[in-house]
Coordinates of N, CA and C in Angstrom, one line a residue:
M1 N 30.0 -28.6 -18.7 CA 30.6 -28.3 -16.5 C 28.7 -27.9 -16.4
F2 N 28.5 -28.7 -14.9 CA 27.1 -28.6 -14.3 C 27.4 -28.0 -13.2
D3 N 26.4 -26.1 -13.3 CA 26.5 -25.1 -12.4 C 25.6 -25.3 -11.6
F4 N 25.3 -25.3 -10.4 CA 23.8 -24.6 -9.6 C 24.0 -23.5 -9.2
K5 N 25.0 -22.3 -9.4 CA 25.0 -21.0 -9.4 C 23.4 -20.6 -9.6
D6 N 23.1 -20.4 -10.5 CA 21.7 -19.6 -10.8 C 20.6 -20.5 -10.4
A7 N 20.4 -22.0 -9.6 CA 18.9 -22.7 -9.0 C 18.9 -21.7 -8.7
T8 N 17.4 -22.2 -8.5 CA 16.6 -21.3 -7.4 C 15.7 -22.6 -7.0
V9 N 15.2 -22.8 -5.0 CA 13.5 -23.2 -5.3 C 12.6 -22.6 -5.3
E10 N 11.5 -23.6 -5.6 CA 10.3 -22.4 -6.0 C 9.6 -22.9 -4.8
N11 N 8.7 -21.8 -4.3 CA 7.6 -21.5 -2.8 C 7.0 -22.4 -2.8
G12 N 6.3 -22.9 -3.8 CA 4.8 -23.8 -3.9 C 3.6 -22.6 -3.6
N13 N 2.9 -22.9 -2.5 CA 1.9 -22.5 -2.6 C 1.8 -21.1 -1.7
V14 N 3.3 -20.6 -1.7 CA 3.4 -19.3 -1.3 C 3.0 -18.6 -2.2
S15 N 2.2 -17.4 -2.1 CA 1.2 -17.1 -3.1 C 2.0 -15.1 -2.7
N16 N 2.5 -14.4 -3.4 CA 2.7 -12.9 -3.2 C 1.8 -12.0 -3.9
Y17 N -0.1 -12.4 -3.5 CA -0.4 -11.6 -3.3 C -1.9 -12.6 -2.0
L18 N -2.8 -11.3 -1.7 CA -3.3 -11.4 -0.4 C -4.5 -12.2 -0.8
A19 N -5.1 -12.9 0.3 CA -6.2 -14.1 0.0 C -7.7 -13.6 0.6
P20 N -8.6 -13.9 0.1 CA -9.4 -13.3 1.0 C -9.4 -13.6 2.3
G21 N -10.0 -12.0 3.1 CA -9.7 -12.3 4.7 C -9.5 -10.9 5.1
I22 N -9.4 -10.7 6.6 CA -8.5 -9.6 7.0 C -7.2 -9.4 7.2
H23 N -6.5 -8.1 6.9 CA -5.6 -8.3 6.8 C -5.0 -6.8 7.1
K24 N -3.6 -6.3 8.1 CA -3.0 -5.5 8.2 C -2.0 -4.9 7.2
V25 N -2.9 -3.8 6.1 CA -2.2 -3.8 4.6 C -0.9 -2.0 5.1
K26 N -0.3 -1.5 4.0 CA 0.0 -0.5 4.0 C -0.3 0.1 2.6
V27 N -0.6 1.5 2.3 CA -0.7 1.4 0.6 C 0.7 1.8 0.2
T28 N 0.9 0.9 -1.2 CA 2.4 1.2 -1.5 C 2.3 1.7 -2.3
E29 N 0.7 1.6 -3.6 CA 0.9 2.5 -4.4 C -0.1 3.0 -5.3
I30 N -0.2 4.2 -5.4 CA -1.6 4.5 -6.7 C -1.3 4.8 -7.6
K31 N -2.1 4.5 -8.9 CA -2.1 5.6 -10.4 C -2.8 5.3 -11.0
S32 N -2.8 6.2 -11.5 CA -4.0 6.0 -12.5 C -4.0 5.6 -13.8
G33 N -5.0 5.3 -14.6 CA -4.9 4.7 -15.8 C -6.4 4.7 -16.6
L34 N -6.4 4.0 -17.4 CA -7.8 4.4 -18.2 C -7.6 2.6 -18.6
S35 N -9.4 2.7 -19.2 CA -9.9 0.6 -19.1 C -9.6 0.3 -20.3
S36 N -9.6 -0.6 -21.0 CA -8.5 -1.4 -22.0 C -10.2 -1.2 -22.7
Q37 N -10.8 -1.2 -23.0 CA -12.1 -1.8 -23.6 C -12.6 0.1 -23.6
K38 N -13.3 0.3 -22.8 CA -14.3 1.8 -22.7 C -13.3 3.4 -22.6
Q39 N -12.1 2.5 -22.4 CA -11.1 4.1 -21.6 C -11.2 4.6 -20.7
S40 N -12.4 4.3 -19.9 CA -12.7 5.0 -18.7 C -11.3 5.2 -17.6
P41 N -11.6 6.4 -17.0 CA -10.3 7.3 -16.4 C -10.6 6.0 -14.6
Y42 N -9.5 5.4 -14.7 CA -9.9 4.7 -12.8 C -8.3 5.4 -11.9
I43 N -8.2 5.4 -10.5 CA -7.2 5.2 -9.7 C -7.5 3.8 -9.3
E44 N -5.9 3.2 -9.0 CA -5.9 2.0 -8.8 C -4.7 2.2 -7.2
F45 N -5.6 1.6 -6.2 CA -4.6 1.5 -4.9 C -4.3 -0.3 -5.2
T46 N -2.8 0.0 -4.6 CA -2.0 -1.1 -4.7 C -2.1 -1.1 -2.6
V47 N -1.9 -2.2 -2.4 CA -2.1 -2.5 -0.6 C -1.1 -3.5 -0.3
S48 N -0.2 -3.9 0.5 CA 1.1 -5.1 1.2 C 0.8 -4.8 2.3
D49 N 1.0 -6.4 2.5 CA 1.3 -6.9 4.5 C 2.7 -6.9 4.3
E50 N 2.7 -7.1 5.2 CA 4.1 -7.3 6.4 C 5.3 -8.2 5.4
N51 N 4.4 -9.2 4.6 CA 5.4 -10.4 3.7 C 4.9 -9.4 2.5
N52 N 4.9 -8.4 2.1 CA 4.6 -8.1 0.8 C 3.9 -8.8 0.1
A53 N 2.8 -9.4 0.3 CA 1.8 -9.5 -0.5 C 1.2 -9.3 -1.0
T54 N 0.4 -8.4 -1.8 CA -0.5 -7.3 -2.5 C -1.8 -8.0 -2.7
C55 N -2.6 -6.8 -2.9 CA -4.1 -6.6 -3.5 C -4.0 -5.4 -4.4
S56 N -4.6 -5.3 -5.6 CA -5.0 -4.3 -6.0 C -6.1 -3.6 -6.3
Q57 N -6.7 -2.4 -6.5 CA -8.5 -2.6 -6.6 C -8.2 -1.3 -7.9
Q58 N -9.2 -1.4 -8.7 CA -9.3 -0.2 -9.7 C -10.8 0.1 -9.6
Y59 N -10.9 1.7 -9.2 CA -11.6 2.5 -8.6 C -12.2 3.6 -10.2
Y60 N -13.0 3.2 -10.6 CA -13.4 4.1 -11.8 C -13.8 5.8 -11.8
L61 N -14.0 6.3 -12.6 CA -14.2 7.3 -11.9 C -15.0 8.2 -12.8
T62 N -15.7 7.8 -13.9 CA -16.7 7.8 -15.0 C -18.3 8.9 -13.8
T63 N -18.4 9.7 -15.0 CA -19.6 10.9 -13.6 C -20.8 10.6 -14.4
T64 N -20.4 10.4 -15.5 CA -22.4 9.8 -16.3 C -22.8 8.3 -16.0
P65 N -23.8 8.7 -15.5 CA -25.0 7.9 -14.4 C -24.9 6.9 -15.1
G66 N -25.1 5.3 -14.5 CA -25.5 4.6 -15.7 C -26.8 4.0 -15.3
Q67 N -27.5 2.5 -15.8 CA -29.3 2.2 -15.6 C -29.3 2.4 -14.4
S68 N -28.4 2.8 -13.3 CA -29.2 2.6 -12.1 C -28.7 4.1 -11.8
G69 N -28.9 5.1 -11.6 CA -28.8 6.7 -12.1 C -27.6 6.2 -10.8
K70 N -26.4 5.9 -10.4 CA -25.3 6.1 -10.2 C -24.1 6.3 -11.1
S71 N -23.5 7.4 -11.3 CA -21.8 6.6 -11.8 C -21.1 6.1 -10.9
A72 N -19.9 5.5 -11.8 CA -18.7 5.0 -10.6 C -18.6 5.9 -10.2
W73 N -18.0 7.2 -10.1 CA -18.1 7.9 -9.5 C -18.5 7.9 -7.9
D74 N -19.2 8.2 -8.2 CA -20.4 7.6 -6.9 C -20.1 7.2 -6.4
I75 N -19.7 5.8 -6.3 CA -19.3 4.3 -5.5 C -18.0 4.8 -5.4
S76 N -17.0 4.9 -6.1 CA -15.7 5.1 -5.8 C -15.2 5.7 -4.9
K77 N -15.9 7.3 -4.9 CA -15.4 8.3 -4.0 C -16.1 7.7 -2.0
N78 N -17.2 7.5 -2.0 CA -17.1 6.2 -1.1 C -16.2 5.9 -0.5
A79 N -15.7 4.6 -1.4 CA -14.9 3.9 -0.7 C -13.5 4.7 -0.6
I80 N -12.8 5.3 -1.8 CA -12.2 5.8 -1.3 C -11.9 7.0 0.2
L81 N -12.5 7.5 0.8 CA -13.0 8.1 1.4 C -13.4 7.3 2.3
Q82 N -13.4 6.3 2.3 CA -13.2 5.4 3.7 C -11.6 4.7 3.9
I83 N -11.3 4.9 2.7 CA -9.8 4.4 3.2 C -9.3 5.4 3.6
V84 N -9.4 6.6 3.4 CA -8.7 7.9 4.0 C -8.8 7.7 5.5
M85 N -9.8 7.7 6.1 CA -10.8 7.0 6.9 C -10.0 7.3 8.0
A86 N -9.7 5.3 7.2 CA -8.9 4.0 8.1 C -7.3 4.4 7.8
A87 N -6.8 4.9 6.7 CA -5.5 5.3 6.9 C -5.1 6.2 8.1
T88 N -5.8 7.5 7.7 CA -5.4 8.2 8.6 C -5.7 8.7 9.9
N89 N -6.4 7.6 10.4 CA -7.4 7.6 11.6 C -8.4 8.6 11.9
S90 N -9.2 9.0 11.3 CA -9.9 10.2 11.4 C -11.4 9.9 11.3
D91 N -12.1 10.8 11.3 CA -13.1 10.9 11.1 C -13.9 11.5 10.1
E92 N -15.1 11.1 9.7 CA -15.7 11.2 8.5 C -15.5 12.8 8.0
A93 N -16.0 13.6 8.5 CA -14.9 15.3 8.4 C -13.8 15.7 8.5
T94 N -13.0 14.9 9.3 CA -11.6 15.0 8.8 C -11.3 14.5 8.2
A95 N -11.7 13.3 7.5 CA -10.6 12.6 6.3 C -11.1 13.7 4.6
K96 N -12.4 13.8 5.4 CA -13.2 15.0 3.6 C -12.9 16.1 3.6
S97 N -12.0 16.7 5.0 CA -11.3 17.6 4.8 C -9.6 17.8 4.1
K98 N -9.2 16.5 4.2 CA -8.2 15.8 4.0 C -7.3 15.6 2.3
M99 N -9.2 15.8 2.0 CA -9.5 15.1 0.2 C -8.8 15.6 -0.7
P100 N -8.1 15.6 -1.3 CA -7.9 16.7 -2.7 C -9.1 16.6 -3.5
V101 N -8.9 18.0 -4.6 CA -9.7 18.3 -5.4 C -8.9 18.0 -6.6
A102 N -8.9 17.8 -7.4 CA -8.5 17.1 -8.6 C -9.1 17.3 -9.9
N103 N -8.7 17.0 -11.1 CA -8.8 18.1 -12.5 C -8.9 17.1 -13.4
N104 N -8.1 15.5 -13.1 CA -7.8 14.3 -13.7 C -7.0 13.5 -12.6
Q105 N -7.5 11.9 -13.7 CA -7.4 10.8 -12.7 C -5.6 10.5 -12.9
D106 N -4.9 11.6 -13.2 CA -3.2 11.6 -13.0 C -3.2 12.9 -12.0
E107 N -3.7 13.8 -11.4 CA -3.7 14.6 -10.2 C -4.5 14.0 -9.3
L108 N -5.5 13.1 -9.4 CA -6.4 12.5 -8.1 C -5.2 11.7 -7.8
A109 N -4.4 10.9 -8.5 CA -3.6 9.5 -7.7 C -2.5 10.2 -7.7
S110 N -2.0 11.4 -8.0 CA -0.4 11.9 -7.0 C -1.2 12.2 -6.1
K111 N -2.3 13.0 -6.1 CA -2.4 14.0 -4.2 C -3.0 12.9 -3.4
L112 N -3.6 12.0 -4.0 CA -3.8 10.8 -2.6 C -3.0 9.8 -2.7
S113 N -1.6 10.2 -2.9 CA -0.1 9.1 -3.1 C 0.3 9.7 -2.2
T114 N 0.3 11.2 -1.6 CA 1.0 11.4 -1.1 C 0.0 12.1 0.2
I115 N -1.0 11.3 0.4 CA -2.4 11.4 1.7 C -1.7 10.1 2.0
L116 N -1.8 8.7 2.1 CA -1.6 7.8 2.1 C -0.8 6.7 1.0
V117 N 0.3 6.6 0.5 CA 1.2 5.9 0.2 C 2.4 5.8 1.3
G118 N 2.1 4.5 1.9 CA 3.0 4.4 3.6 C 2.5 4.4 4.6
K119 N 1.0 4.6 4.5 CA -0.3 4.3 5.6 C -0.7 3.1 5.8
Q120 N -0.6 3.1 6.8 CA -1.3 1.4 7.7 C -2.3 1.3 7.9
F121 N -3.4 0.4 7.7 CA -4.8 0.1 8.1 C -4.8 -1.3 7.9
A122 N -6.1 -1.6 8.6 CA -7.1 -3.2 8.5 C -8.0 -2.7 7.4
I123 N -7.8 -4.1 5.9 CA -8.7 -4.2 5.3 C -9.1 -5.4 5.1
H124 N -10.9 -5.5 4.9 CA -11.2 -6.6 4.3 C -11.7 -7.3 3.3
L125 N -10.9 -8.0 2.6 CA -10.8 -8.8 0.8 C -11.3 -9.3 1.3
A126 N -12.5 -9.6 -0.6 CA -13.4 -10.7 -0.3 C -12.8 -10.8 -1.7
G127 N -13.4 -11.7 -2.0 CA -13.0 -12.7 -2.6 C -13.6 -12.9 -4.7
E128 N -13.1 -13.4 -5.8 CA -13.9 -12.9 -7.0 C -13.6 -14.1 -7.7
W129 N -14.7 -15.2 -8.2 CA -14.0 -16.0 -9.2 C -13.7 -16.1 -10.2
V130 N -12.1 -16.2 -10.9 CA -11.8 -15.9 -12.4 C -11.5 -17.1 -13.2
N131 N -12.6 -16.9 -14.3 CA -12.4 -18.0 -14.6 C -12.0 -18.0 -16.2
P132 N -10.8 -18.6 -16.6 CA -10.6 -18.5 -18.0 C -10.9 -18.8 -19.2
T133 N -10.8 -18.1 -20.1 CA -11.2 -18.6 -21.3 C -10.8 -19.7 -21.5
D134 N -9.5 -20.5 -21.3 CA -8.8 -21.6 -21.6 C -9.7 -22.3 -20.9
T135 N -9.9 -23.2 -21.2 CA -10.9 -24.2 -19.9 C -10.2 -25.5 -19.9
S136 N -8.5 -25.7 -19.8 CA -8.0 -26.5 -19.5 C -6.9 -26.2 -18.0
K137 N -7.7 -24.5 -17.7 CA -6.8 -23.8 -16.8 C -7.2 -23.4 -15.6
K138 N -7.4 -23.9 -15.0 CA -8.4 -24.0 -13.4 C -8.4 -22.2 -13.7
S139 N -9.9 -22.3 -12.3 CA -9.9 -21.4 -12.5 C -10.0 -20.9 -10.7
W140 N -9.1 -19.4 -10.1 CA -8.7 -19.2 -9.5 C -9.5 -17.9 -8.2
I141 N -9.1 -17.6 -7.3 CA -10.1 -16.4 -6.9 C -9.5 -15.9 -6.4
K142 N -9.6 -14.1 -7.7 CA -9.1 -13.2 -7.0 C -9.3 -12.7 -5.7
S143 N -8.9 -11.5 -4.7 CA -9.1 -11.5 -4.0 C -9.1 -9.2 -4.5
V144 N -10.4 -9.0 -3.9 CA -10.9 -7.9 -4.3 C -11.0 -6.9 -2.7
F145 N -11.2 -5.6 -2.9 CA -11.2 -4.9 -2.0 C -12.9 -4.8 -1.7
G146 N -13.3 -4.9 -0.2 CA -14.2 -5.6 0.4 C -15.2 -4.7 0.0
S147 N -16.6 -4.2 0.2 CA -17.6 -3.4 0.4 C -18.4 -2.7 1.7
Y148 N -19.1 -2.6 1.9 CA -19.5 -1.3 3.2 C -18.8 -0.7 3.4
K149 N -18.8 -1.5 5.6 CA -17.4 -1.0 5.8 C -16.2 -2.5 5.9
F150 N -15.3 -2.3 4.8 CA -14.1 -2.8 4.1 C -12.8 -2.8 5.4
A151 N -12.7 -0.8 5.5 CA -11.2 -1.0 6.1 C -11.8 0.5 7.4
V152 N -10.3 0.1 8.3 CA -11.0 0.7 9.4 C -8.9 0.8 10.6
P153 N -8.9 2.1 10.8 CA -8.0 1.6 11.3 C -7.3 1.1 11.6
T154 N -6.2 0.3 12.1 CA -5.7 -1.3 12.9 C -6.0 -1.4 14.4
D155 N -6.1 0.2 15.0 CA -6.5 -0.4 16.4 C -8.3 -0.9 16.3
R156 N -8.6 -0.8 15.4 CA -10.1 -1.0 15.9 C -10.4 -2.1 14.3
I157 N -9.7 -3.1 14.3 CA -9.1 -4.5 13.2 C -10.6 -5.4 13.4
S158 N -11.0 -5.4 14.9 CA -12.0 -6.3 15.2 C -12.8 -6.0 14.4
E159 N -13.4 -4.7 14.2 CA -14.8 -4.7 13.5 C -15.0 -4.7 12.3
L160 N -13.9 -5.4 11.8 CA -14.0 -6.0 10.0 C -14.6 -8.1 10.4
R161 N -15.2 -7.9 10.1 CA -15.8 -9.6 9.6 C -15.7 -10.2 8.3
H162 N -15.8 -11.4 8.4 CA -15.4 -12.3 7.2 C -15.4 -13.2 6.8
N163 N -16.8 -13.9 6.3 CA -17.5 -14.8 6.1 C -16.8 -15.6 4.4
P164 N -16.0 -16.6 4.4 CA -15.1 -16.8 3.1 C -16.9 -17.5 1.9
E165 N -17.7 -17.8 2.5 CA -18.9 -18.7 1.8 C -19.4 -17.4 1.2
K166 N -19.6 -16.1 2.0 CA -20.7 -15.4 1.5 C -19.5 -13.8 1.1
H167 N -18.5 -13.8 1.2 CA -17.7 -12.9 0.6 C -16.5 -13.2 -1.1
I168 N -17.3 -14.7 -1.4 CA -16.7 -14.7 -2.8 C -17.6 -14.8 -4.0
K169 N -17.3 -14.2 -5.1 CA -18.6 -14.1 -5.9 C -18.3 -14.8 -7.2
G170 N -19.6 -14.8 -7.6 CA -19.6 -15.5 -8.8 C -19.0 -17.3 -8.8
T171 N -18.9 -18.0 -9.9 CA -19.0 -19.3 -9.6 C -17.6 -19.8 -10.3
N172 N -17.1 -20.9 -9.5 CA -15.9 -22.2 -10.1 C -16.4 -22.3 -11.4
A173 N -16.0 -22.2 -12.2 CA -16.4 -23.0 -13.8 C -15.7 -24.6 -14.1
S174 N -14.1 -24.7 -13.0 CA -13.9 -25.6 -13.1 C -13.9 -26.5 -12.0
A175 N -15.3 -26.2 -10.9 CA -15.9 -27.2 -9.9 C -15.5 -28.2 -9.4
Q176 N -14.3 -28.8 -8.4 CA -14.5 -29.9 -7.6 C -15.3 -30.3 -7.4
E177 N -16.0 -31.6 -6.8 CA -16.9 -32.1 -6.0 C -16.0 -31.9 -4.5
S178 N -14.9 -31.2 -4.1 CA -14.5 -31.3 -2.9 C -14.6 -29.8 -3.0
A179 N -14.5 -29.2 -1.8 CA -14.5 -28.2 -1.1 C -13.6 -26.9 -2.3
P180 N -14.5 -26.0 -2.4 CA -13.8 -25.0 -3.1 C -11.9 -24.8 -2.4
E181 N -11.1 -24.0 -3.2 CA -9.9 -24.0 -3.1 C -9.4 -22.3 -3.5
V182 N -8.7 -22.4 -2.9 CA -8.2 -20.2 -3.0 C -6.8 -20.5 -3.4
V183 N -6.9 -20.3 -4.4 CA -5.6 -20.4 -5.6 C -5.4 -18.8 -5.9
Q184 N -4.4 -18.3 -5.8 CA -3.8 -17.2 -6.5 C -2.8 -17.2 -7.3
S185 N -3.5 -16.6 -8.6 CA -2.6 -17.1 -9.4 C -1.4 -16.1 -9.3
P186 N -0.2 -16.4 -10.0 CA 0.5 -14.2 -10.1 C 0.4 -14.3 -11.9
A187 N -0.4 -15.4 -12.8 CA -1.0 -14.5 -13.5 C -2.2 -13.9 -13.6
A188 N -2.8 -13.7 -12.6 CA -3.8 -12.4 -12.3 C -3.6 -11.2 -12.8
N189 N -4.6 -10.7 -13.3 CA -4.5 -8.9 -13.6 C -4.8 -8.3 -12.5
W190 N -4.3 -8.0 -11.6 CA -4.9 -7.0 -10.6 C -4.2 -5.6 -10.6

């Protein structure tokens, strides 16, 4: 017997991932982890829009300075502060007073979750080319949290700027002669 009860229709180009650009999002999750190679600690923010399309960003917490003289934490703490300012609609001093003190990445993720999960803000997402090692597969653009001024309260969304050509890093290894196409892969490791 042929039965269609479990048949589904594929959504085609509809993506579950946010594309580079400016979006109104809310924080849905903050979790901690360790990188696979160096076992470096990080916290990962996941945001989603009203259609439940998501983007995640890992902020590394290593305090040992690199060649630039800055540690990963030196860079991450500024971005995290900006997210807290945007999501709580507060100035820098007020946001700093809300920032938790934590002994490890698990505690930091838990305390930031209490402050941020469910809070809405506007974000600028940049893009990054991802080139699979399997050259038979096409490259795609993965969205990443922007830099500099990338998060503001939703009522100040007009302050964010997006120039697609300027905000996509890397190169497309499977480049065609036509204009680059933004493709979000469900297999992308967000």
